[in-house]
mmCIF file of C-alpha atoms in Angstrom:
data_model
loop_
_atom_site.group_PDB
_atom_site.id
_atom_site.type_symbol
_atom_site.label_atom_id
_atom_site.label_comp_id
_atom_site.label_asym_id
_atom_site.label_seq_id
_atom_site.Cartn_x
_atom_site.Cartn_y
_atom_site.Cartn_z
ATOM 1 C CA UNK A 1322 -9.665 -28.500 -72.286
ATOM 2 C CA UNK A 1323 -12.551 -26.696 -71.033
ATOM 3 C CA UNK A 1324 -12.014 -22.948 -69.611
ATOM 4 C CA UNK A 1325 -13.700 -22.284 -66.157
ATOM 5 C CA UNK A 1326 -13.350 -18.629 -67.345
ATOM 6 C CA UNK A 1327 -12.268 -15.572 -69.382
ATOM 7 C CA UNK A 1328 -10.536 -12.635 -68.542
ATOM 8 C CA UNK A 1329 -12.303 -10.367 -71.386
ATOM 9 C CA UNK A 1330 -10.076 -7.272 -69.900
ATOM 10 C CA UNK A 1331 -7.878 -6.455 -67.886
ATOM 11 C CA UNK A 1332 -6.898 -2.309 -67.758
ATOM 12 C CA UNK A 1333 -3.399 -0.966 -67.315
ATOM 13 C CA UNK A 1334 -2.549 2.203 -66.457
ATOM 14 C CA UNK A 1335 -1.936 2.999 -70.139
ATOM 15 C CA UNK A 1336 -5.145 1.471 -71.423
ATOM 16 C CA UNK A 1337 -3.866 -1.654 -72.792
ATOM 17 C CA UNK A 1338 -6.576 -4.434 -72.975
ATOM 18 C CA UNK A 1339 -5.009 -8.187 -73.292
ATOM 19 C CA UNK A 1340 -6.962 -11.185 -73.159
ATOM 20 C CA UNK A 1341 -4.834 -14.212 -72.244
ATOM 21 C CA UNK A 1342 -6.872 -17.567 -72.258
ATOM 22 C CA UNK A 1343 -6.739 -19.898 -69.098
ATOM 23 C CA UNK A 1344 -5.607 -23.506 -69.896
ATOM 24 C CA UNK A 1345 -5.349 -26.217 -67.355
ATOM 25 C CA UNK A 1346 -2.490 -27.278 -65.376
ATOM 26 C CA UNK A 1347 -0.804 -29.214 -63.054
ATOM 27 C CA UNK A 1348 -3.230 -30.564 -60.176
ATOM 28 C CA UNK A 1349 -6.005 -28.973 -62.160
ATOM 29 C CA UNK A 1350 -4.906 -25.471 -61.272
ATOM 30 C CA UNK A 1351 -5.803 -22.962 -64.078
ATOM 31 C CA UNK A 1352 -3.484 -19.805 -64.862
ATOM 32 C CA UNK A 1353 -3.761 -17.165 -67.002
ATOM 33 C CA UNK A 1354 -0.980 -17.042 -69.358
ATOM 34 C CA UNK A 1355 1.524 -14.267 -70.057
ATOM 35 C CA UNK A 1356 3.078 -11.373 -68.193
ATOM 36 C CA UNK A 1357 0.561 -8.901 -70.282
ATOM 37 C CA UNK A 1358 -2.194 -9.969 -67.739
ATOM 38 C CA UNK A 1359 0.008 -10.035 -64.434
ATOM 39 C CA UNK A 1360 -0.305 -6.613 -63.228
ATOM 40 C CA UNK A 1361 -2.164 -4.518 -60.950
ATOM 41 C CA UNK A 1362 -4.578 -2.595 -63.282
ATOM 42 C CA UNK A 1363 -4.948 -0.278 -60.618
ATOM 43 C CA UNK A 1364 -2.097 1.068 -58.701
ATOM 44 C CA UNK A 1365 -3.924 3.135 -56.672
ATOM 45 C CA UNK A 1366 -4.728 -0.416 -54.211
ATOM 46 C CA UNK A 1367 -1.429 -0.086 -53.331
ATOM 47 C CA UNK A 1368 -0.133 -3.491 -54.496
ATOM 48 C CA UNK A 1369 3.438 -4.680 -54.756
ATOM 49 C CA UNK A 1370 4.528 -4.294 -58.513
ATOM 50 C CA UNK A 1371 5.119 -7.893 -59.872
ATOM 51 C CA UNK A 1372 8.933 -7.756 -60.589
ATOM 52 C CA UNK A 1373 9.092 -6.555 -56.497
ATOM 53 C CA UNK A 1374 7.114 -9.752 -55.299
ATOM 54 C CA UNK A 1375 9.183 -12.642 -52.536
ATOM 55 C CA UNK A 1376 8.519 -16.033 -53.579
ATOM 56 C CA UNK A 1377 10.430 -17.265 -50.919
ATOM 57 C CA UNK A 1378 8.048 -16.645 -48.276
ATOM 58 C CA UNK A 1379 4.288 -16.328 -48.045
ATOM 59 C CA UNK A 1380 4.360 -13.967 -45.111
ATOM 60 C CA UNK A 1381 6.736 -11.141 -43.464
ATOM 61 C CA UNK A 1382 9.571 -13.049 -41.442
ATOM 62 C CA UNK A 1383 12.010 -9.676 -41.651
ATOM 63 C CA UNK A 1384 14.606 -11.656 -38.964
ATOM 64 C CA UNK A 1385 14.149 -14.818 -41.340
ATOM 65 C CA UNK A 1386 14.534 -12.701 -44.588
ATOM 66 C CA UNK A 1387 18.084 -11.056 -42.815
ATOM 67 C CA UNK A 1388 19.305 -14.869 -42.376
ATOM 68 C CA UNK A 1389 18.740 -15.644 -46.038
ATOM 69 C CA UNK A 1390 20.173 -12.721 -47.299
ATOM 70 C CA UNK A 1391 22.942 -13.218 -45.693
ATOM 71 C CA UNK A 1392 23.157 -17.032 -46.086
ATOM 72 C CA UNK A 1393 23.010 -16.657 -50.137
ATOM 73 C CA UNK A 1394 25.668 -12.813 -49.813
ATOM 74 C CA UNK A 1395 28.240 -14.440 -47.869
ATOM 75 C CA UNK A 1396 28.105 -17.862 -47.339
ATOM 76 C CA UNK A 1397 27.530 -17.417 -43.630
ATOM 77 C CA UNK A 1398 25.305 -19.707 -42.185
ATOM 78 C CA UNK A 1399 25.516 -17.862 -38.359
ATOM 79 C CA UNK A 1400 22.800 -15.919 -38.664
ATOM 80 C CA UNK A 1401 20.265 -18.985 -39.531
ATOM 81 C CA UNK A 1402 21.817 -21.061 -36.933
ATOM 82 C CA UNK A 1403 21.140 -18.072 -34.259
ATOM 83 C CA UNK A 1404 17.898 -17.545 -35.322
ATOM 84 C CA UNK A 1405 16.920 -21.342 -35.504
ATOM 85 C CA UNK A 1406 18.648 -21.392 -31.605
ATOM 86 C CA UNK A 1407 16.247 -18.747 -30.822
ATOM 87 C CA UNK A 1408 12.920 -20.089 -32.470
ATOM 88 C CA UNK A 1409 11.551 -22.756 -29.780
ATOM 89 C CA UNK A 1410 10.639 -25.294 -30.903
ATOM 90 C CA UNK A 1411 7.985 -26.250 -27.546
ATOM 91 C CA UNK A 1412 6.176 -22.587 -28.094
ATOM 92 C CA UNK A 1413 6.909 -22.032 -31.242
ATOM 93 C CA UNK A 1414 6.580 -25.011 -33.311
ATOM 94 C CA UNK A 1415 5.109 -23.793 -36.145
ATOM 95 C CA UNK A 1416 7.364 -20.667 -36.461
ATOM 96 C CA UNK A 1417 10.131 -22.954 -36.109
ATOM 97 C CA UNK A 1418 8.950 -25.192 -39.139
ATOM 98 C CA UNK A 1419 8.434 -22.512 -41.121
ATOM 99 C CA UNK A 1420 11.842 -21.222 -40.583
ATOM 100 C CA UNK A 1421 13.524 -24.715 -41.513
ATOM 101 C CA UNK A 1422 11.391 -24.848 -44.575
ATOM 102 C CA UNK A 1423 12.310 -21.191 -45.919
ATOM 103 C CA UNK A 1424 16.305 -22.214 -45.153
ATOM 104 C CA UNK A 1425 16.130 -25.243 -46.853
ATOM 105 C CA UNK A 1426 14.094 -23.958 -49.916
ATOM 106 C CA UNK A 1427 16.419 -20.731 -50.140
ATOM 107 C CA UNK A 1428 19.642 -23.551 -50.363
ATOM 108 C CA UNK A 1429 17.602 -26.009 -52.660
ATOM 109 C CA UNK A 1430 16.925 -22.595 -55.408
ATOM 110 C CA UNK A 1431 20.936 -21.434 -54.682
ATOM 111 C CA UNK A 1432 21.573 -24.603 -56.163
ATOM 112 C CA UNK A 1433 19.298 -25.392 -58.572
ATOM 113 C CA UNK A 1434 20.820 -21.611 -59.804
ATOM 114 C CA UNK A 1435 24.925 -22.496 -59.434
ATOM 115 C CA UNK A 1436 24.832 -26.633 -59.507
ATOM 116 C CA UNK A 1437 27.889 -27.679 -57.472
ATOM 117 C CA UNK A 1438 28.650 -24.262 -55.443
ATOM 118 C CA UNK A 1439 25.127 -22.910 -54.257
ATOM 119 C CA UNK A 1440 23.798 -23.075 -50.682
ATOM 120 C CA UNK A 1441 27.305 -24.154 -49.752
ATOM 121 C CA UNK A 1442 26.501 -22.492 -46.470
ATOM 122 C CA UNK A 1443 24.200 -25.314 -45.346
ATOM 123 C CA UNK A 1444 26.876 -27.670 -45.855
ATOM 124 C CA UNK A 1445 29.583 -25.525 -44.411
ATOM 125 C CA UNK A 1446 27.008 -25.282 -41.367
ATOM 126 C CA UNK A 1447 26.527 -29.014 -41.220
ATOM 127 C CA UNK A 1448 30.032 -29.932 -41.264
ATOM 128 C CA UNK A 1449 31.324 -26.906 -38.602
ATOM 129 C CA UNK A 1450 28.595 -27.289 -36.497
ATOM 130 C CA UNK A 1451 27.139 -31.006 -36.725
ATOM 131 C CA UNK A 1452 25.447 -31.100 -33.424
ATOM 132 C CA UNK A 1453 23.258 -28.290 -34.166
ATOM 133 C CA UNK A 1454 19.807 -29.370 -34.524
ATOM 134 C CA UNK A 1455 18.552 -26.688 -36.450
ATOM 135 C CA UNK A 1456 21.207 -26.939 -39.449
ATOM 136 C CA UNK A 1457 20.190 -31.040 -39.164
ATOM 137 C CA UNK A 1458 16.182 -30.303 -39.835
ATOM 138 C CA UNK A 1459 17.460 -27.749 -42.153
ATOM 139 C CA UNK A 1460 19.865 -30.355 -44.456
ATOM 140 C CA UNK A 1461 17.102 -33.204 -43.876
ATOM 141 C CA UNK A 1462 14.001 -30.897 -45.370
ATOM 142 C CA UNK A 1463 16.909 -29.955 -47.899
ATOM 143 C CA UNK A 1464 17.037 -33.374 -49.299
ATOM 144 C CA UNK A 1465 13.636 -33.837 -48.927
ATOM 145 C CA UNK A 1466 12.583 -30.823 -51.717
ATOM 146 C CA UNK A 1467 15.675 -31.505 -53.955
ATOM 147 C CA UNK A 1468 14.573 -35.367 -54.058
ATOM 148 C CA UNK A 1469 10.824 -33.983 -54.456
ATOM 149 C CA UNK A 1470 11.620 -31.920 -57.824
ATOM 150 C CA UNK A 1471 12.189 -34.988 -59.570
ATOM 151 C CA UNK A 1472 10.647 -38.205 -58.395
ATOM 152 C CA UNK A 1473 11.376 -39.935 -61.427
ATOM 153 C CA UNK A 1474 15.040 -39.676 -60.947
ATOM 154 C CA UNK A 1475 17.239 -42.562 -60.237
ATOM 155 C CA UNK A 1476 18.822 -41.258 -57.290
ATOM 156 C CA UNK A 1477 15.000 -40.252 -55.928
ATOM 157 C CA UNK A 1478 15.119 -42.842 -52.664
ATOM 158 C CA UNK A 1479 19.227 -42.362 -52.234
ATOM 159 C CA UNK A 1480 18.432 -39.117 -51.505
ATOM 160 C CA UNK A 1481 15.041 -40.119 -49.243
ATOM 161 C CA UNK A 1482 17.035 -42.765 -47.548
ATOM 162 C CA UNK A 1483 19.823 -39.849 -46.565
ATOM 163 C CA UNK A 1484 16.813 -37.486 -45.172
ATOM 164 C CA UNK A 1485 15.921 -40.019 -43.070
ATOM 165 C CA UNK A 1486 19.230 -40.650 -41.477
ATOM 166 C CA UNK A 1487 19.453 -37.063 -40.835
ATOM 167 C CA UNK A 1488 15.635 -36.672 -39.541
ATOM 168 C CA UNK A 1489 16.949 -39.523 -36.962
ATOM 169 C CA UNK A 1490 20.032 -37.414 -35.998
ATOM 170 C CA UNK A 1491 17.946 -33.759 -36.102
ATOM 171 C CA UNK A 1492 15.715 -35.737 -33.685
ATOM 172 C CA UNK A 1493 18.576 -37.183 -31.498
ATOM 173 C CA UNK A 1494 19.806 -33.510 -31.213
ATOM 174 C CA UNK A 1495 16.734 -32.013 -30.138
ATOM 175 C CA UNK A 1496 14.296 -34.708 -28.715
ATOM 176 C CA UNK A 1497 10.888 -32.331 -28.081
ATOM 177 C CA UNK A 1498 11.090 -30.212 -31.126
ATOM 178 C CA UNK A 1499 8.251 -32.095 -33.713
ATOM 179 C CA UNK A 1500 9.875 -30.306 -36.853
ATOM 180 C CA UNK A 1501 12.431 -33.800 -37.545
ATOM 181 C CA UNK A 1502 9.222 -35.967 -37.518
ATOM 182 C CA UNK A 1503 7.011 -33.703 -39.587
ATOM 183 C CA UNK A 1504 10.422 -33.450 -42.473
ATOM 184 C CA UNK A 1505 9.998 -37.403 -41.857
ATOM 185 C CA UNK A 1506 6.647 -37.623 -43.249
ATOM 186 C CA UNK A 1507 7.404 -36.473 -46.383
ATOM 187 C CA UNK A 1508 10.115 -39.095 -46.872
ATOM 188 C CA UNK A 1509 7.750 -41.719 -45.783
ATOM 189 C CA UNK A 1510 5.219 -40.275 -48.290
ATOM 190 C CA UNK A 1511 8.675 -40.226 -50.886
ATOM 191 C CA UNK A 1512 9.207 -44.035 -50.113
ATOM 192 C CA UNK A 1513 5.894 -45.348 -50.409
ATOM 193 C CA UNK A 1514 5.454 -46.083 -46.612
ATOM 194 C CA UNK A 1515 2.087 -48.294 -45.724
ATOM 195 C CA UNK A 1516 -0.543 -47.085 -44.108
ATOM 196 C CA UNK A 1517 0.247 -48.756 -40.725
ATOM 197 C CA UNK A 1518 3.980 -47.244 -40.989
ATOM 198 C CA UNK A 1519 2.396 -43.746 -41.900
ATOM 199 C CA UNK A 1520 -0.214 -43.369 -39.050
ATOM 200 C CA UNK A 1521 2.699 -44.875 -36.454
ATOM 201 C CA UNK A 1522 4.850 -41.970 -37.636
ATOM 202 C CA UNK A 1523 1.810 -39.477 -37.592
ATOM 203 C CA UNK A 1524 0.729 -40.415 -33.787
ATOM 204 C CA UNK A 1525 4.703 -39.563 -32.993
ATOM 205 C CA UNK A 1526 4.303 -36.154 -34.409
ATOM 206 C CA UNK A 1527 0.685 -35.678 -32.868
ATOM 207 C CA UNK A 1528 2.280 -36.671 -29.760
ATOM 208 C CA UNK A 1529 4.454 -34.090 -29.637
ATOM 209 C CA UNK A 1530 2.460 -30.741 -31.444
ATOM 210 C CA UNK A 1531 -1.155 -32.127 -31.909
ATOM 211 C CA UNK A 1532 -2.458 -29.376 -33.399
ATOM 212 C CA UNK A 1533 0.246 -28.467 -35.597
ATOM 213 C CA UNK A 1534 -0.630 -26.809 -38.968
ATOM 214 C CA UNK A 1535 1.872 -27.401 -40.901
ATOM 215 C CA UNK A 1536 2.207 -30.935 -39.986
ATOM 216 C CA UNK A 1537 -0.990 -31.717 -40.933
ATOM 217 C CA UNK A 1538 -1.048 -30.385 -44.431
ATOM 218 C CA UNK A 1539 2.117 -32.449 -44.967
ATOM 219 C CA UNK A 1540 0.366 -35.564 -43.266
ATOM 220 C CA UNK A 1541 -2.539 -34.408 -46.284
ATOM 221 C CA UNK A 1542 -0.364 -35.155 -49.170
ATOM 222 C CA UNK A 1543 0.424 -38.602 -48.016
ATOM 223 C CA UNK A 1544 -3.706 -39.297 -47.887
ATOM 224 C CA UNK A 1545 -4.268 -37.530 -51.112
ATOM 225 C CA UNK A 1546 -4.830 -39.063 -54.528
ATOM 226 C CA UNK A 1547 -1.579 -37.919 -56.093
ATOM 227 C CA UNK A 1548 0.320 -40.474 -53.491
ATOM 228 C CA UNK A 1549 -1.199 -43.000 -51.476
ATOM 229 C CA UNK A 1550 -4.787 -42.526 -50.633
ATOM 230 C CA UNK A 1551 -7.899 -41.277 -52.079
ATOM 231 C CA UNK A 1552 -10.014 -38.631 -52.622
ATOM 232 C CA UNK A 1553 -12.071 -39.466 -50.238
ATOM 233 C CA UNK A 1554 -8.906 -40.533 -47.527
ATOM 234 C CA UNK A 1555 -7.830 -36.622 -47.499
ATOM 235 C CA UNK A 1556 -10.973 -35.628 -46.883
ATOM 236 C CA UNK A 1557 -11.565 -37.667 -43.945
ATOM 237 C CA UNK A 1558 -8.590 -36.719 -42.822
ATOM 238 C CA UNK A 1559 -8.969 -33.032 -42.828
ATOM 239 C CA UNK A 1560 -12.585 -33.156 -41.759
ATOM 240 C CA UNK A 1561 -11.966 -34.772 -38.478
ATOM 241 C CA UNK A 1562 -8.702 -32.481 -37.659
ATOM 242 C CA UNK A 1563 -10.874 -29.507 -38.870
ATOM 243 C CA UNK A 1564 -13.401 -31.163 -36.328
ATOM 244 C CA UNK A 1565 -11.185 -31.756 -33.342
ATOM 245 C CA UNK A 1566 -9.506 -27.697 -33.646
ATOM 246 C CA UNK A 1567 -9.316 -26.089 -30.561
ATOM 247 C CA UNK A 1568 -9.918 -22.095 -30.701
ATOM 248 C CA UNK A 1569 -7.490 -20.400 -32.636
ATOM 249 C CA UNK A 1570 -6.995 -23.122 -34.758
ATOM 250 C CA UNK A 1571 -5.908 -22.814 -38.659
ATOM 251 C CA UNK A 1572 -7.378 -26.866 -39.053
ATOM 252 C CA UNK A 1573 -10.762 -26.050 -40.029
ATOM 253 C CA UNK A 1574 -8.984 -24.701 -43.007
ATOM 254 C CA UNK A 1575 -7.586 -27.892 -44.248
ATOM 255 C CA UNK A 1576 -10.646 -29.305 -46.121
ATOM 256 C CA UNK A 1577 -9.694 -26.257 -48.280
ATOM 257 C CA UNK A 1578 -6.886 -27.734 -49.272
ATOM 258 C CA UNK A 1579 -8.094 -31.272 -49.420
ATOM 259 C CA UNK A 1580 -10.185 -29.884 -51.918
ATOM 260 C CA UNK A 1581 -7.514 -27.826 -54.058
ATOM 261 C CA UNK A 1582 -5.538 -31.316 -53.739
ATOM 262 C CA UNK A 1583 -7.943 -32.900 -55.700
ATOM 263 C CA UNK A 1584 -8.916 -30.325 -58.324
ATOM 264 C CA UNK A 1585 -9.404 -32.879 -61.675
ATOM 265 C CA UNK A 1586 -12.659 -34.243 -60.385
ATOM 266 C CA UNK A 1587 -14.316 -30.599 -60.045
ATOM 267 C CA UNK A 1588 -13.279 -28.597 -62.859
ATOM 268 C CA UNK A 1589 -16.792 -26.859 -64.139
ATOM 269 C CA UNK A 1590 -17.458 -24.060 -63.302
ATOM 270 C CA UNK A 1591 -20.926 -25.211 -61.447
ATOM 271 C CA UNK A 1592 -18.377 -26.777 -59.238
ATOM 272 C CA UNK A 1593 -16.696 -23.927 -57.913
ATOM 273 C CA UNK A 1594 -20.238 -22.709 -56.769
ATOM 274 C CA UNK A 1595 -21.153 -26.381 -55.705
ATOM 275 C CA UNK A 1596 -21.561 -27.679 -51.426
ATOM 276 C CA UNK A 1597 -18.454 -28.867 -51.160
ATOM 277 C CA UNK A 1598 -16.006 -25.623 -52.436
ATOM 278 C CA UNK A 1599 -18.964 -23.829 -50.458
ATOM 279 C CA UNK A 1600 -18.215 -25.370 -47.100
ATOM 280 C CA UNK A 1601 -14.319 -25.634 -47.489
ATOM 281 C CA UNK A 1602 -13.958 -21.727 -48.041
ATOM 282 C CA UNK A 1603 -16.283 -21.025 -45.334
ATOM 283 C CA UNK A 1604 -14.369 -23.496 -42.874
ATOM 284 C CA UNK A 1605 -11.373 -21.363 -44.148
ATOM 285 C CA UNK A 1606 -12.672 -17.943 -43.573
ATOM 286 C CA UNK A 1607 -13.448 -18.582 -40.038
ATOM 287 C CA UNK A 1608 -10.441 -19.872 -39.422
ATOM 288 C CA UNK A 1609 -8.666 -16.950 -40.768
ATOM 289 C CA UNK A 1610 -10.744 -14.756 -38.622
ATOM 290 C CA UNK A 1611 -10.234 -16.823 -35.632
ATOM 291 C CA UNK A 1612 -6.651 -16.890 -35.874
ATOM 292 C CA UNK A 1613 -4.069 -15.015 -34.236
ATOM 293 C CA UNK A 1614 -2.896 -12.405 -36.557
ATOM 294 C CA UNK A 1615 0.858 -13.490 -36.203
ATOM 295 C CA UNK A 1616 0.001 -17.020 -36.799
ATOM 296 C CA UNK A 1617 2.677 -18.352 -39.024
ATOM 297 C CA UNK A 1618 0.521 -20.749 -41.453
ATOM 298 C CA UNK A 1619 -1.494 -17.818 -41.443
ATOM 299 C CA UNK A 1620 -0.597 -16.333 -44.994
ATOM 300 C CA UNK A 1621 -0.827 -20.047 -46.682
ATOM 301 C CA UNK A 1622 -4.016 -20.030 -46.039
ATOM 302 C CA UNK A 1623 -4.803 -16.459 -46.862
ATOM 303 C CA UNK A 1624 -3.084 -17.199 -50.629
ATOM 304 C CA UNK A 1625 -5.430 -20.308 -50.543
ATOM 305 C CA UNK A 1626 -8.515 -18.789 -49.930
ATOM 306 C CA UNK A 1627 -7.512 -15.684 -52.374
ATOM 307 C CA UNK A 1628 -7.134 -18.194 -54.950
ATOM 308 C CA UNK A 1629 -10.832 -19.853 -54.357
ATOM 309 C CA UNK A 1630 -12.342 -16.883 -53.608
ATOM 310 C CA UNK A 1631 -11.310 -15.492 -57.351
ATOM 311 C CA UNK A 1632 -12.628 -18.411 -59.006
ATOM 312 C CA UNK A 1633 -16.210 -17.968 -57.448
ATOM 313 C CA UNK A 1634 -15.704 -14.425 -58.144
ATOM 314 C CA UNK A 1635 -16.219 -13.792 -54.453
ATOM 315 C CA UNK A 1636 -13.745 -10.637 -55.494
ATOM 316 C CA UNK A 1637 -14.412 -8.033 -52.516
ATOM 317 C CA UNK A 1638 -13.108 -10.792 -50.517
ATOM 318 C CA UNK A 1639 -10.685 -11.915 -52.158
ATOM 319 C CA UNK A 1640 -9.350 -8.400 -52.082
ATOM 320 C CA UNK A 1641 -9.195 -8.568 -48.502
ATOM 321 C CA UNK A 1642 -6.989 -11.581 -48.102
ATOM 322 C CA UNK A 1643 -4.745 -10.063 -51.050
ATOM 323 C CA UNK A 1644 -4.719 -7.527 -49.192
ATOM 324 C CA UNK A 1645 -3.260 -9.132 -46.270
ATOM 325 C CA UNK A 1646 -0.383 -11.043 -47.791
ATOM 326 C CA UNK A 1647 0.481 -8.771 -50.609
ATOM 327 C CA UNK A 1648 4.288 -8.843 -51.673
ATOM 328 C CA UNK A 1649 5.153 -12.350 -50.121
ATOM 329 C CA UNK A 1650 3.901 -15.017 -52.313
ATOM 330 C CA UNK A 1651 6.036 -18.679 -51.388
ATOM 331 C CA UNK A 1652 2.597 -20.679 -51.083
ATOM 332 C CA UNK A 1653 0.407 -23.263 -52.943
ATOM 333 C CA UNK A 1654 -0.979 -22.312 -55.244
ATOM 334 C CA UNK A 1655 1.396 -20.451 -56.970
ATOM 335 C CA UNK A 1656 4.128 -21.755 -56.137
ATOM 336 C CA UNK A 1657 3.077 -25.193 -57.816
ATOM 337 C CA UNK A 1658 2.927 -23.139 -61.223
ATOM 338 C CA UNK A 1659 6.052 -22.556 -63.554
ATOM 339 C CA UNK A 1660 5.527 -18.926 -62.941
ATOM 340 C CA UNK A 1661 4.428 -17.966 -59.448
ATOM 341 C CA UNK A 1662 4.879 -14.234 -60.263
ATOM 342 C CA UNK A 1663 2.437 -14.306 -63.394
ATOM 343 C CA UNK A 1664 0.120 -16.495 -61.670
ATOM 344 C CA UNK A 1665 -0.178 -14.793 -58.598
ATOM 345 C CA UNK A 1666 -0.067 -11.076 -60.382
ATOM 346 C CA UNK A 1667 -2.735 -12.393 -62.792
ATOM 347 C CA UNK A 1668 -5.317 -13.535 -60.017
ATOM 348 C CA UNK A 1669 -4.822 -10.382 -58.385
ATOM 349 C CA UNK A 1670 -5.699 -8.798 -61.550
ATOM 350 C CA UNK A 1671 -8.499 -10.780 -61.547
ATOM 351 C CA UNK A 1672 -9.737 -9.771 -58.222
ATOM 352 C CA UNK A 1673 -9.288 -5.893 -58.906
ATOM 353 C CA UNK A 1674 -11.523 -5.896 -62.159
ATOM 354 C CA UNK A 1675 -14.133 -8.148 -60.473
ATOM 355 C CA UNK A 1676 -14.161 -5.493 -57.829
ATOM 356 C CA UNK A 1677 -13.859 -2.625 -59.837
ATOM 357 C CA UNK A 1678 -17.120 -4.171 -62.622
ATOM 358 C CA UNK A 1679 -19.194 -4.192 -58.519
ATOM 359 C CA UNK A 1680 -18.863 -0.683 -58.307
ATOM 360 C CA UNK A 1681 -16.070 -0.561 -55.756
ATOM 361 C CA UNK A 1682 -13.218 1.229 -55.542
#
């Protein structure tokens, strides 16, 4: 195990110095271990204290928050539907994605938290209302992240096989909206789809929202070397859509996460610092400046580039995308670690006492 680096100290308000060592994990994302290291050292930033941080989302969505809260209080599933109703899904597609993802991860945690009896709003919605498209995407990406936490289970293509039916009838209900297709890709990337099955479902969803954010990171993880491509494959891929962006576009972001997909083959240190992280944060950071500011990716990309921008101790930057997505933290990376609070929390940590050792304040 080799450590890309060490947190000597971190300062609390009370002076406490820990000095938790890094060890590598899953997709060759390193986190700084225990809860000791996972606070803001310096409360005058103004940061969200770590027991107060949202891992559901990675960005404000009050109205989406409201239909959660509500969802998981008292079982109604209304105020999603409404809100889904309202989010178009022609001018809004990526809003509207975003939305169906949040919904079906909040009913995918209530029941990973009461097996049997949580989230029984989404299927209460499904069966009351099963001509609503937007509780449809919402069951189909449902299935889609309960089959994804354990690929190794038996009933891992049942479940696959049943988002797809529904990602047919979500589409049936609501022919223009992309979101059905995009749910679809990850159950072709589930089932082990070809190549020439993939792109023909990827030109459907191009067809329909070609510049789509969201749909292309989950088009990413089918290219990637975790599932059915290369290296090399994502890279391609997210070079030519970062290529092709039109203004305003999040895409030339994606080699960013290309990269972070493929993390094992770079771990030193020099690496960080090398061409290739070089040009993928850069790529990022203009896309996060040419954004618009309400862009719903927006904040995934923000966590991203905090994340890279701590590890080549770019800190005065990273402090300005922490700054800007503070208190919502439902994004990669952290939320691929066992403890998105500590790992987020710790990073920030991170980019406060790299700032602080510059002389800023």
């Amino acid at each position: 195990m080799e450590y890309l680096f060490i947190l000597f100290a971190v300062v609390v308000i009370c002076g406490v110095l820990v000095a938790p060592a890094l060890r590598r994990r899953r997709a060759g994302q390193d986190v700084l271990q225990g809860h000791e290291a996972a606070v803001d050292p310096a409360g005058a930033y103004g940061f969200v204290p770590a027991e107060q941080l949202d891992v559901r989302l990675p960005g404000p969505d009050p109205q989406l928050l409201a239909a959660v809260e509500e969802a998981r209080r008292t079982q109604d599933w209304k105020p999603a539907a409404e809100l889904l109703a309202r989010t178009d899904a022609t001018s809004e597609p990526e809003l509207r994605w975003q939305r169906v993802q949040t919904l079906a991860g909040a009913a995918a945690r209530e029941l990973a938290e009461t097996p049997g009896t949580g989230g029984i709003w989404l299927r209460h919605w499904r069966v009351v209302a099963p001509k609503d498209a937007g509780g449809a995407a919402v069951q189909a990406e449902f299935l889609v992240q309960q089959a994804m936490r354990d690929p190794s289970s038996q009933d891992f293509r049942m479940i696959l096989e049943e988002a797809r039916t529904v990602c047919g009838d979500a589409a049936l209900l609501a022919p223009g909206d992309p979101v059905p297709y995009i749910v679809q890709l990850g159950v072709a990337r589930g089932l082990g789809a070809s190549e020439a099955e993939f792109q023909s479902l990827w030109e459907t969803v191009v067809s329909r929202a070609p510049h789509h954010m969201g749909a292309h990171l989950a088009a990413l993880r089918y290219w990637s070397a975790k599932w059915h491509g290369s290296r090399e494959q994502a890279e391609t891929f997210a070079r030519r859509a970062a290529a092709s962006a039109p203004a305003g576009s999040l895409l030339p972001a994606l080699p960013l996460f290309a990269v972070h997909d493929h993390l094992p083959d770079m771990l030193s240190r020099e690496a960080f610092r090398g061409a290739v992280v070089s040009e993928a944060v850069e790529g990022a950071l203009f896309a996060v400046a040419d954004a618009p500011a309400d862009h719903p990716v927006l904040p995934h990309v923000r966590h991203l580039l905090a994340w890279f921008l701590v590890r080549t101790e770019r800190y005065g930057e990273a402090m300005e995308q922490l700054r800007a997505v503070d208190g919502h933290i439902g994004a990669v990376p952290w939320s691929y670690e066992a403890d998105p609070v500590a790992a987020y929390a710790t990073y920030r940590a991170l980019a406060v006492a790299g700032w602080e050792r510059s002389g800023r304040s």
